[in-house]
JSON list of C-alpha atoms in Angstrom, two decimals:
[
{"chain": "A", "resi": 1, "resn": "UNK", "atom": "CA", "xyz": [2.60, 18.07, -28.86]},
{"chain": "A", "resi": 2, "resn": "UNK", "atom": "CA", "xyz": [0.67, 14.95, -28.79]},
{"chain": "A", "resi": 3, "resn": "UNK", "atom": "CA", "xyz": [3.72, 12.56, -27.83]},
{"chain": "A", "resi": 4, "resn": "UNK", "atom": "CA", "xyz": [2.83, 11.30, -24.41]},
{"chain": "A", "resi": 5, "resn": "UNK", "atom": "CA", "xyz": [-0.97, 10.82, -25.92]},
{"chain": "A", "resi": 6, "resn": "UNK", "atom": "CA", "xyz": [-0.56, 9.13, -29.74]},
{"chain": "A", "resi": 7, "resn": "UNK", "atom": "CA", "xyz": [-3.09, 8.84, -32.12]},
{"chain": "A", "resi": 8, "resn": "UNK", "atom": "CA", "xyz": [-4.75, 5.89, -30.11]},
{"chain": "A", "resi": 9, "resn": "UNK", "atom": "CA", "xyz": [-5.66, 7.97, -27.13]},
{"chain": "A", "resi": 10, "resn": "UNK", "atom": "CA", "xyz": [-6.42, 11.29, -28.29]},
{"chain": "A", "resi": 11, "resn": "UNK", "atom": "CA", "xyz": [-7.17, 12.82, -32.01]},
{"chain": "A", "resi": 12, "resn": "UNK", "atom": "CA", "xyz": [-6.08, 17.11, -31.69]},
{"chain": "A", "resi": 13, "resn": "UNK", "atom": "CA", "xyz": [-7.31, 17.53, -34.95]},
{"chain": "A", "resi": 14, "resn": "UNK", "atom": "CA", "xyz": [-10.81, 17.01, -34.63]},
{"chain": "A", "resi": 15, "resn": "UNK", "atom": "CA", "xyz": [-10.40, 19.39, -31.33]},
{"chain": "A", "resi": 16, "resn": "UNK", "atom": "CA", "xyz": [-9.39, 22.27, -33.83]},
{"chain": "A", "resi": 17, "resn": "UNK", "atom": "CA", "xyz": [-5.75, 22.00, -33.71]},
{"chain": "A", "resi": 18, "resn": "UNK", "atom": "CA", "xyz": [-4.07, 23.21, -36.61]},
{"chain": "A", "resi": 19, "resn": "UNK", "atom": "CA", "xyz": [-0.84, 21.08, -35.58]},
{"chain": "A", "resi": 20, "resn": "UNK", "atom": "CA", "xyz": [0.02, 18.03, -33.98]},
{"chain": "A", "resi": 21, "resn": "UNK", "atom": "CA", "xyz": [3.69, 16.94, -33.61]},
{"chain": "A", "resi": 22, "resn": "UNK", "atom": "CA", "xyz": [5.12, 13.82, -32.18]},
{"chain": "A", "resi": 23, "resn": "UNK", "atom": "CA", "xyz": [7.88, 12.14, -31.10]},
{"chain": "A", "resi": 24, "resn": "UNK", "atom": "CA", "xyz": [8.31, 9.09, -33.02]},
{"chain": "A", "resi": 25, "resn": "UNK", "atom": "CA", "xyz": [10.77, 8.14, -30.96]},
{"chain": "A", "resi": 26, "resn": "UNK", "atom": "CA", "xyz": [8.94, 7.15, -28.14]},
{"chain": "A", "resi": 27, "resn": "UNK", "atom": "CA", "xyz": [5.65, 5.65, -27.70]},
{"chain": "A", "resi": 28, "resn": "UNK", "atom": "CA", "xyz": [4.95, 5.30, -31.44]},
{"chain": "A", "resi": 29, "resn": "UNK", "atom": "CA", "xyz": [7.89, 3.69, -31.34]},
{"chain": "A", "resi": 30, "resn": "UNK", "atom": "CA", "xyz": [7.80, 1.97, -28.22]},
{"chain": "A", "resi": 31, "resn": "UNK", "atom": "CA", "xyz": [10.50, -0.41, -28.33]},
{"chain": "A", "resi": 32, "resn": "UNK", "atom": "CA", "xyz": [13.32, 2.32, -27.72]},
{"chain": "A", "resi": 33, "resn": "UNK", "atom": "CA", "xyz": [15.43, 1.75, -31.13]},
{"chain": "A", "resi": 34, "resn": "UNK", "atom": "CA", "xyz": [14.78, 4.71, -33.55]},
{"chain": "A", "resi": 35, "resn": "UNK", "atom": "CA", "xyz": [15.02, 8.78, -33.69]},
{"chain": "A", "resi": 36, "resn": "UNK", "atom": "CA", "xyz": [12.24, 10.55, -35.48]},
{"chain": "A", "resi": 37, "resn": "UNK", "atom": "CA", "xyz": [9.29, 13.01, -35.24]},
{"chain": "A", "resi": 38, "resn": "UNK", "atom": "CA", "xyz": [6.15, 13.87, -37.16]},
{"chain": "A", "resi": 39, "resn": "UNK", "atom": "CA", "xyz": [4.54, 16.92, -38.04]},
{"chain": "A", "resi": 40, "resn": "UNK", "atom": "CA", "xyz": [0.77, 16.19, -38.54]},
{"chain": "A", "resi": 41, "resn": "UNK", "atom": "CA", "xyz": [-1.75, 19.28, -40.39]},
{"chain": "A", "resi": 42, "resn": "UNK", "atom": "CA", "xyz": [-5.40, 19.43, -41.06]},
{"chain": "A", "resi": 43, "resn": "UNK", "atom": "CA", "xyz": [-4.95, 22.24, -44.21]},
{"chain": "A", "resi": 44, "resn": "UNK", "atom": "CA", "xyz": [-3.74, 21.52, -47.83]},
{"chain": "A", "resi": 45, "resn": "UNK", "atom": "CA", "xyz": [-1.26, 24.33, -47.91]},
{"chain": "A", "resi": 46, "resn": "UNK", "atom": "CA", "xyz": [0.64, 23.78, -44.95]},
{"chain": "A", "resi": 47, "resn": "UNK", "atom": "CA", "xyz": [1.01, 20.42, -45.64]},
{"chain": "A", "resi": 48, "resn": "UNK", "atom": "CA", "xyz": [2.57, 21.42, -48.69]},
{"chain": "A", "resi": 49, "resn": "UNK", "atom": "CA", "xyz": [4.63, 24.07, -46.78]},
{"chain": "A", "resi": 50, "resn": "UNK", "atom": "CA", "xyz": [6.07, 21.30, -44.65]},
{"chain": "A", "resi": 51, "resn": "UNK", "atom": "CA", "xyz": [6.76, 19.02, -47.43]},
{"chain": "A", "resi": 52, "resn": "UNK", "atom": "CA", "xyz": [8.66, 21.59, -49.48]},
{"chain": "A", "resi": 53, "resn": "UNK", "atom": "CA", "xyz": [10.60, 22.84, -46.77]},
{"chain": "A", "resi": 54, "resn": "UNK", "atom": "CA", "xyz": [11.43, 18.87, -45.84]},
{"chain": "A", "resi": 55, "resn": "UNK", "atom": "CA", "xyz": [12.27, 18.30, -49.36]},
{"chain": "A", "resi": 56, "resn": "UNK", "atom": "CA", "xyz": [14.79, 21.89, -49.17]},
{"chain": "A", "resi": 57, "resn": "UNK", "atom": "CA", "xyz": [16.42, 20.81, -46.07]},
{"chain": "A", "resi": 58, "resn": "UNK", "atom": "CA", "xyz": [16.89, 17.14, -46.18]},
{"chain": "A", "resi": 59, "resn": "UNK", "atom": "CA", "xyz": [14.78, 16.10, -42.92]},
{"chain": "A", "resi": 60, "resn": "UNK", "atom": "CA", "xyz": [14.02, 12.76, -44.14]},
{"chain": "A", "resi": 61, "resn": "UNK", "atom": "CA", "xyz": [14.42, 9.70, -41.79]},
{"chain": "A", "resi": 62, "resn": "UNK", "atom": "CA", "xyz": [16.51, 7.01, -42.80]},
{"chain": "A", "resi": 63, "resn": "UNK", "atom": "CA", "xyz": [15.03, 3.49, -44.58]},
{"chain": "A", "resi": 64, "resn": "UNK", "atom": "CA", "xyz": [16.01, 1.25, -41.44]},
{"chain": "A", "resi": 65, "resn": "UNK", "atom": "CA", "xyz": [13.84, 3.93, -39.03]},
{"chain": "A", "resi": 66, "resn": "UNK", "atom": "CA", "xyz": [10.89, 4.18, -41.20]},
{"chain": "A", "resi": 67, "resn": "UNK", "atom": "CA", "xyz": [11.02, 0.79, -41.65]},
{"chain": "A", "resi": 68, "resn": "UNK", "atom": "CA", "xyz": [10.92, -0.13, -37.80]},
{"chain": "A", "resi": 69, "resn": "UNK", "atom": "CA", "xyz": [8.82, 2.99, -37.40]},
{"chain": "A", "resi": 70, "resn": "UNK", "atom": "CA", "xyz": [5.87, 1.04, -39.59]},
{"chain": "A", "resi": 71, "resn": "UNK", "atom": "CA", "xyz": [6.39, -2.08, -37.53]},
{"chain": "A", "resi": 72, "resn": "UNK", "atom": "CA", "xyz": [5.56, -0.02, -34.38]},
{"chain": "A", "resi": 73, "resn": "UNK", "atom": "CA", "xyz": [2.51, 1.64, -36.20]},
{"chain": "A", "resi": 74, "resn": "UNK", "atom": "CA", "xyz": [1.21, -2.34, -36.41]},
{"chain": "A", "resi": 75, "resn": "UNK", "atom": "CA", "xyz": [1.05, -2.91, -32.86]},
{"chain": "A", "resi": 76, "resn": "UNK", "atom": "CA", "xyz": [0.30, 0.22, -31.78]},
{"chain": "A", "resi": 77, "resn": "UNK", "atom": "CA", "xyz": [-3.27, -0.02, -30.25]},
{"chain": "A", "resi": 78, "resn": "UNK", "atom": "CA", "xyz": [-2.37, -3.65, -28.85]},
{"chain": "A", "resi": 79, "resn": "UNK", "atom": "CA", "xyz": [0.57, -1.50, -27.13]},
{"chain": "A", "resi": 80, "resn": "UNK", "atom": "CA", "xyz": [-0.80, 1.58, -26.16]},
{"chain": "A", "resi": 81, "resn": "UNK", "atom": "CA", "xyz": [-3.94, -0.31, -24.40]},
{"chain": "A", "resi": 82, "resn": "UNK", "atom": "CA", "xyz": [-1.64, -2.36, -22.21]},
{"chain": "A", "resi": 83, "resn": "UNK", "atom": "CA", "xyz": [0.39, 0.64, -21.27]},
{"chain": "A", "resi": 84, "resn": "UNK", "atom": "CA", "xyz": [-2.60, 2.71, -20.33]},
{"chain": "A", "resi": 85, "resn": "UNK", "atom": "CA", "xyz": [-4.48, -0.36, -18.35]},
{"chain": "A", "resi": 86, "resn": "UNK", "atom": "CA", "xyz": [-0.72, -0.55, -16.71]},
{"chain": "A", "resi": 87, "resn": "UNK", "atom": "CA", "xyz": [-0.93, 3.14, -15.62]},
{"chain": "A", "resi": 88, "resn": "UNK", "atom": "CA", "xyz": [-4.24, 3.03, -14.18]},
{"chain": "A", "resi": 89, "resn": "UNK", "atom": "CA", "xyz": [-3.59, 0.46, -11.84]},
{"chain": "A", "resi": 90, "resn": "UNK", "atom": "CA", "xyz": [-0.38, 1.74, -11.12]},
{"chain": "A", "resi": 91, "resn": "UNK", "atom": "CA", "xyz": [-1.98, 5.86, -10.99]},
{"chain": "A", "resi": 92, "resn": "UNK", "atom": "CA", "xyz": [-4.70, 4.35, -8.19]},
{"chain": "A", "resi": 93, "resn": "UNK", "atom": "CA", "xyz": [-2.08, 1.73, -6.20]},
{"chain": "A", "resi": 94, "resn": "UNK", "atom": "CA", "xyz": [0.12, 5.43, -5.49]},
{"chain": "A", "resi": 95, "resn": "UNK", "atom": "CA", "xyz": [-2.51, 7.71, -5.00]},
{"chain": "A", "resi": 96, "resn": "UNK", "atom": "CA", "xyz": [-4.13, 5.42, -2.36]},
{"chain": "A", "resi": 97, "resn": "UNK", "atom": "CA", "xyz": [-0.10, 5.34, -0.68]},
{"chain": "A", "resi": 98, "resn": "UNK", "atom": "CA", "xyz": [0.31, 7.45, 2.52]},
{"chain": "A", "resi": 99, "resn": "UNK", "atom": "CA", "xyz": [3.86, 8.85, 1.45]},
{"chain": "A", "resi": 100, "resn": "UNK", "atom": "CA", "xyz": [2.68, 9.87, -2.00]},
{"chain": "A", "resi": 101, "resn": "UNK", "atom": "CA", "xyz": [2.51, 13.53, -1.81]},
{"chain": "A", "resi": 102, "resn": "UNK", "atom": "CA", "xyz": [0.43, 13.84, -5.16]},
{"chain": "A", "resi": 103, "resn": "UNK", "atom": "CA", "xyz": [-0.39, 11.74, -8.12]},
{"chain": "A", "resi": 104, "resn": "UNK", "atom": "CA", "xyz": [-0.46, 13.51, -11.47]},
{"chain": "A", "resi": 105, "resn": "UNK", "atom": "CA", "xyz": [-2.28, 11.87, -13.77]},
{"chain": "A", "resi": 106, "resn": "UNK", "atom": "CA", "xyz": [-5.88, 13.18, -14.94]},
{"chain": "A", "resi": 107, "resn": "UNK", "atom": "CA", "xyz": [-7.92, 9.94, -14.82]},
{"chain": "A", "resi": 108, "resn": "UNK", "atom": "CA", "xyz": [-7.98, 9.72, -11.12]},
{"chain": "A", "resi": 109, "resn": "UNK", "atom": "CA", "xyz": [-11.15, 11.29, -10.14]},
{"chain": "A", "resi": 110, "resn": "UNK", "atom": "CA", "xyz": [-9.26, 14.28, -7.78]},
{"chain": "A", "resi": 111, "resn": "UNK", "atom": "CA", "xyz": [-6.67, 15.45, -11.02]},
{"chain": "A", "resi": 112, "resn": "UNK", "atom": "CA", "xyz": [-7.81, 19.12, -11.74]},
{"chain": "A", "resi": 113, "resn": "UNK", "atom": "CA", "xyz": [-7.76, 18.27, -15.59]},
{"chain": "A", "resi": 114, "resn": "UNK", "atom": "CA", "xyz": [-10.21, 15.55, -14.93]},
{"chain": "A", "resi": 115, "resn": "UNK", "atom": "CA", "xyz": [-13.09, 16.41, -16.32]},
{"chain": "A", "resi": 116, "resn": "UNK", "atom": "CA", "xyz": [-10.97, 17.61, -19.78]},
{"chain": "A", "resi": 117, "resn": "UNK", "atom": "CA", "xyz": [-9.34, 14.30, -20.03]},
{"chain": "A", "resi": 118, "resn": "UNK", "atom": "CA", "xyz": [-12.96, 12.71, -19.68]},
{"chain": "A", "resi": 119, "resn": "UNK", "atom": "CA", "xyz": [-14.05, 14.49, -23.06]},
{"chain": "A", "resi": 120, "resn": "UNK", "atom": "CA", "xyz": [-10.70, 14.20, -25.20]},
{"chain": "A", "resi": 121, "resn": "UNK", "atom": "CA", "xyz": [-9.27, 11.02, -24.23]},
{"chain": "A", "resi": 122, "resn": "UNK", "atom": "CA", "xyz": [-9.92, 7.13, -24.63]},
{"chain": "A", "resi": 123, "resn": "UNK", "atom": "CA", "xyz": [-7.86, 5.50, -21.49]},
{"chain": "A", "resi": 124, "resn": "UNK", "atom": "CA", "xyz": [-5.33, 6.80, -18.57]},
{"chain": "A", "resi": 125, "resn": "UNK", "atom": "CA", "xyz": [-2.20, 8.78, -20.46]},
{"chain": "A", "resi": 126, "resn": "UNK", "atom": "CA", "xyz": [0.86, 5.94, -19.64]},
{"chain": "A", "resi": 127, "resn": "UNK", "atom": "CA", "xyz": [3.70, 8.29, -18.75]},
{"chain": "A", "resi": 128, "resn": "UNK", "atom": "CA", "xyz": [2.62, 10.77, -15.17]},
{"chain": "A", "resi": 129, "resn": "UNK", "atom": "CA", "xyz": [4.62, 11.73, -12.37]},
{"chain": "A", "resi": 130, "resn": "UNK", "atom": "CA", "xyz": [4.11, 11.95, -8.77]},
{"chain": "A", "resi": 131, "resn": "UNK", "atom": "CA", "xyz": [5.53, 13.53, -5.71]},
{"chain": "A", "resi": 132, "resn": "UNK", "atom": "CA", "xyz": [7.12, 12.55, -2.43]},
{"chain": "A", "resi": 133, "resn": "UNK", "atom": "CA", "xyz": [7.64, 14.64, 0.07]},
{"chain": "A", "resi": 134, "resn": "UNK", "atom": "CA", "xyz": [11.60, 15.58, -0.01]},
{"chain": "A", "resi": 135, "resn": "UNK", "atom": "CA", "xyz": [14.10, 15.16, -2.38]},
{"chain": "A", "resi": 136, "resn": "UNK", "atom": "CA", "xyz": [16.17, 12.52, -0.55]},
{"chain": "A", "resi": 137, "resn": "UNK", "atom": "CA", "xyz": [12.76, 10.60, -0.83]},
{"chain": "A", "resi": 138, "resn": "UNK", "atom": "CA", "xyz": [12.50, 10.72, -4.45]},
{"chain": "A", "resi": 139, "resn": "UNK", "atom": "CA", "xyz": [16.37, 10.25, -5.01]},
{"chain": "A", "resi": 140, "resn": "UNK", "atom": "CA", "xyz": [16.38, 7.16, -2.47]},
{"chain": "A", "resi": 141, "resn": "UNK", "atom": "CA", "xyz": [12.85, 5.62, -4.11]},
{"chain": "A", "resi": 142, "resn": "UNK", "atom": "CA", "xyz": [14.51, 5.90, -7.81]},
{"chain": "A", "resi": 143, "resn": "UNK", "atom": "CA", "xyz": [17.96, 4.14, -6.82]},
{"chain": "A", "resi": 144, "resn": "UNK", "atom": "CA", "xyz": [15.81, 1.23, -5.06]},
{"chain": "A", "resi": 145, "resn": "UNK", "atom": "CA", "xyz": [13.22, 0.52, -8.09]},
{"chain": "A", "resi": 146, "resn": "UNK", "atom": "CA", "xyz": [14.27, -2.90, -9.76]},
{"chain": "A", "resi": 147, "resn": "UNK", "atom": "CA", "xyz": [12.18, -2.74, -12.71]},
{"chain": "A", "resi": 148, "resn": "UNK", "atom": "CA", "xyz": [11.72, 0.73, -13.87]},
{"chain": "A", "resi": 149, "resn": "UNK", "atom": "CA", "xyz": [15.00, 1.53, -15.76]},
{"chain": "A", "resi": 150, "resn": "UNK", "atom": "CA", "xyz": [16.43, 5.13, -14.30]},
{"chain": "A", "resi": 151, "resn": "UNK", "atom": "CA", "xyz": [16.74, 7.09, -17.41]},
{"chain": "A", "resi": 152, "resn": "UNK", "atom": "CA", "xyz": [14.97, 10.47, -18.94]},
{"chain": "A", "resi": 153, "resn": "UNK", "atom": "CA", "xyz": [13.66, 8.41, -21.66]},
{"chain": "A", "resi": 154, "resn": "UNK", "atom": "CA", "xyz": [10.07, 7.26, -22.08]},
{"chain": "A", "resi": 155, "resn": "UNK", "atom": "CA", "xyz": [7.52, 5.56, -24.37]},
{"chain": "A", "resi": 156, "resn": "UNK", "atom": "CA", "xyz": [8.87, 2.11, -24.38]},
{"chain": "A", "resi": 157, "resn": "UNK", "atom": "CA", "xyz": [8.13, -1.17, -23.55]},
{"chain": "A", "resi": 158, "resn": "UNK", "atom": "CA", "xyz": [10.31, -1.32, -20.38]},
{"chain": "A", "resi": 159, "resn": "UNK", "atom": "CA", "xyz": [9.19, 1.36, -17.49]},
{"chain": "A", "resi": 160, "resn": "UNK", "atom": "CA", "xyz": [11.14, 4.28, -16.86]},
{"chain": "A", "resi": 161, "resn": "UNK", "atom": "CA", "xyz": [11.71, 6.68, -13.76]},
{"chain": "A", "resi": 162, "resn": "UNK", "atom": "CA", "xyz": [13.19, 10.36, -13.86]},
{"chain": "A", "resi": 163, "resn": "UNK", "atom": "CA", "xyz": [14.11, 12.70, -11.39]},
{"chain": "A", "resi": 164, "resn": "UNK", "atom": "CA", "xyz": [12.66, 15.89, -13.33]},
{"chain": "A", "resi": 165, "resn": "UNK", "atom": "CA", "xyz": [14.55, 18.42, -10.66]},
{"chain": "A", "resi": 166, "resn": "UNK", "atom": "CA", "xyz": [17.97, 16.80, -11.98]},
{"chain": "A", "resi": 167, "resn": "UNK", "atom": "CA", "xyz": [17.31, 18.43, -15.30]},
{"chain": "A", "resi": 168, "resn": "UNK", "atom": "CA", "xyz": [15.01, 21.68, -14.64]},
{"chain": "A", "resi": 169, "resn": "UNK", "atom": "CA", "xyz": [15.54, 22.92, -11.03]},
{"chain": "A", "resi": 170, "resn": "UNK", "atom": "CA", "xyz": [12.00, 24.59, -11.42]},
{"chain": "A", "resi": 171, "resn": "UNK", "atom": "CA", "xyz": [10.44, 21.02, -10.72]},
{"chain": "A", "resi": 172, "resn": "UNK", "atom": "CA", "xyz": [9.33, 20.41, -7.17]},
{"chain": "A", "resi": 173, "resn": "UNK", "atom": "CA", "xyz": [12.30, 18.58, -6.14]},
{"chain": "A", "resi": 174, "resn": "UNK", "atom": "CA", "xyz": [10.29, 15.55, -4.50]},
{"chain": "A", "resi": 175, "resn": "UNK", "atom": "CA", "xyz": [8.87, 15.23, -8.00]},
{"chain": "A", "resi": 176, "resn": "UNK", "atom": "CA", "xyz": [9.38, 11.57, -9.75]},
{"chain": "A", "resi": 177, "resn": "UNK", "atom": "CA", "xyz": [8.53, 11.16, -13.65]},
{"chain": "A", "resi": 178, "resn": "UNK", "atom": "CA", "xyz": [7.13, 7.60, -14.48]},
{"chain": "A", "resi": 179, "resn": "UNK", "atom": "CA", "xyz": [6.36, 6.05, -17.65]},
{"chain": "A", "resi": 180, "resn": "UNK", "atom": "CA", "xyz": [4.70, 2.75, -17.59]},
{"chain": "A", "resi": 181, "resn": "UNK", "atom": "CA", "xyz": [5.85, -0.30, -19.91]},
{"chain": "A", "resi": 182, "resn": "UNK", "atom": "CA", "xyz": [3.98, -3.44, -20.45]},
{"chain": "A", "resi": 183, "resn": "UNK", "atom": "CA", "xyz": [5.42, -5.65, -17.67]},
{"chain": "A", "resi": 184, "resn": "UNK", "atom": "CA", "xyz": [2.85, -6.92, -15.16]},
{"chain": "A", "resi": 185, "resn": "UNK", "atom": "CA", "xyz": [1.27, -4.15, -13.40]},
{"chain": "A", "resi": 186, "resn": "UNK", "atom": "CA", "xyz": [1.28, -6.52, -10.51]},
{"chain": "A", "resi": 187, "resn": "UNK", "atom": "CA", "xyz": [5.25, -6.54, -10.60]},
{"chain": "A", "resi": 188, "resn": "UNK", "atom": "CA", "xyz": [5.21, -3.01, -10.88]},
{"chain": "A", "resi": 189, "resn": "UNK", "atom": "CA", "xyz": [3.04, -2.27, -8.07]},
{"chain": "A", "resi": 190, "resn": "UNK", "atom": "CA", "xyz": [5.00, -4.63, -6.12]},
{"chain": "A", "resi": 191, "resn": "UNK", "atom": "CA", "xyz": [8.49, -2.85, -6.72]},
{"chain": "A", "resi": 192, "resn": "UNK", "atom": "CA", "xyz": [6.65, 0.71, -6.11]},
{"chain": "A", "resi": 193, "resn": "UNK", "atom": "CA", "xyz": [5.41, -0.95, -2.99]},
{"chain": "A", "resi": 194, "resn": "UNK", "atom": "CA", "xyz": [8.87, -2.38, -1.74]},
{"chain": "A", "resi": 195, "resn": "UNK", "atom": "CA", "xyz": [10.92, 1.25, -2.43]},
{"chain": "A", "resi": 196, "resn": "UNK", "atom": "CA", "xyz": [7.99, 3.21, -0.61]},
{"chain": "A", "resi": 197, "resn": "UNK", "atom": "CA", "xyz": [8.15, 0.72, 2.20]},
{"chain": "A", "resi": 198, "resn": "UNK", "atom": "CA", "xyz": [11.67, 1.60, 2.49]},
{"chain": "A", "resi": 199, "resn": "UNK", "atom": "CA", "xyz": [11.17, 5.12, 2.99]},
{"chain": "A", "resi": 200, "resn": "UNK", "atom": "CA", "xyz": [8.39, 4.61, 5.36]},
{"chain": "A", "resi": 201, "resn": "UNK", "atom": "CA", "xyz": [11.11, 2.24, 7.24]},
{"chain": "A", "resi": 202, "resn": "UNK", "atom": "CA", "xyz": [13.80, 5.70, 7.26]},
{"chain": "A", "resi": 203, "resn": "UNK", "atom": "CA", "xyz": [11.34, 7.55, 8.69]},
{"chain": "A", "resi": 204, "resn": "UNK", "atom": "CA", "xyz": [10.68, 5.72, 11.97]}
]
C-alpha cells in the first residue's frame, strides 16, 4: 500500500514489489473531492487478470472522478513537495517539544526506520503521528488545533488530526495522527505550539 507515499516519493516496483495499491482518494487526489483506488503490477498477466476481472465486475470509476483524478495527477509533484517540506519542519518543531512523547516519522535522524527511508524515499512522508503522554493530552491538544481539521481523513490540501485510539483501541491512547496540508508551515507550527502550550499550562 503505497498511499501515504505516491509515486513522487517512493517507486515499490523497482524495490521488487509485485503490487502497489493506492488510495486515489487521498493524496493523489489531494483536494478531498473524489473516491477511487488503483491497483498498480509490474507482470503482463496480472495486469490482464486485473483488467478482466474489472471489466466482469464493473469497478470502473465514474467520468467526473477520473476526470478530477487527472487534474490531481498534473499537480502532483508541485503538491506532494510542499506537503513533504511542510512535514519536515513540522516532524523537527515536535520532536524538539518537551511534551512530545515520540515523533513518528522516519526522516528524523532517531526514527528506527531511518536508515530504510534514506534508501527508498525522495523527501519526509507528509502524513506521521506522534504521542503525548495521556489521553486527556491528546484529546485536549486535538479540540484546541485551529487549523488542522479533526477528521480521520488525510491526503489533502487542508491538515488533518486523528485520534487513532478512537477507532482501534490497540493504539497507544496518547497517540495523535497528523497529515500535513500546504498551509504555511509557519502557521502550523504556530497552532501546534499554542495547543502544546496549553497543556504545559494544565500541568502546573
Amino acid at each position: 500500500d503505497s498511499t501515504f507515499a505516491t509515486p513522487f516519493l517512493q517507486r515499490p516496483l523497482s524495490l521488487g514489489i509485485s503490487f502497489v495499491y493506492h488510495s486515489c482518494t487521498k493524496f493523489l487526489g489531494g483536494h478531498s473531492d473524489i473516491l477511487g483506488g488503483a491497483v498498480i503490477c509490474k507482470n503482463d498477466e496480472d495486469a490482464k487478470t486485473l483488467k478482466s476481472n474489472r471489466t466482469i465486475q464493473g469497478n470502473t470509476m465514474g467520468s467526473l472522478e477520473c476526470y478530477l483524478l487527472l487534474r490531481s495527477f498534473r499537480t502532483l509533484p508541485v503538491r506532494m513537495k510542499a506537503h513533504c517540506k511542510n512535514a519536515r519542519k513540522v516532524a523537527e518543531f515536535l520532536n524538539g517539544c518537551s511534551l512530545v512523547k515520540v515523533v513518528h516519522n522516519p526522516c528524523l535522524s532517531g526514527h528506527q526506520g531511518h536508515e530504510i527511508w534514506k534508501r527508498t524515499m525522495k523527501y519526509a512522508p507528509p502524513c506521521f503521528s506522534f504521542e503525548v503522554e495521556t489521553q486527556v493530552q491528546a484529546k485536549l491538544l486535538m479540540d484546541n488545533l485551529k487549523l488542522f481539521a479533526n477528521c480521520t481523513s488525510l491526503g489533502g490540501v487542508e491538515s488533518t488530526v486523528d485520534w487513532r485510539h478512537r477507532w482501534d483501541s490497540d493504539q497507544p491512547p496518547g497517540l495523535l495522527r497528523i497529515s500535513i496540508g500546504l498551509e504555511a508551515s509557519e502557521d502550523l507550527i504556530e497552532d501546534l505550539k499554542r495547543g502544546l502550550t496549553m497543556l504545559q499550562v494544565m500541568e502546573q
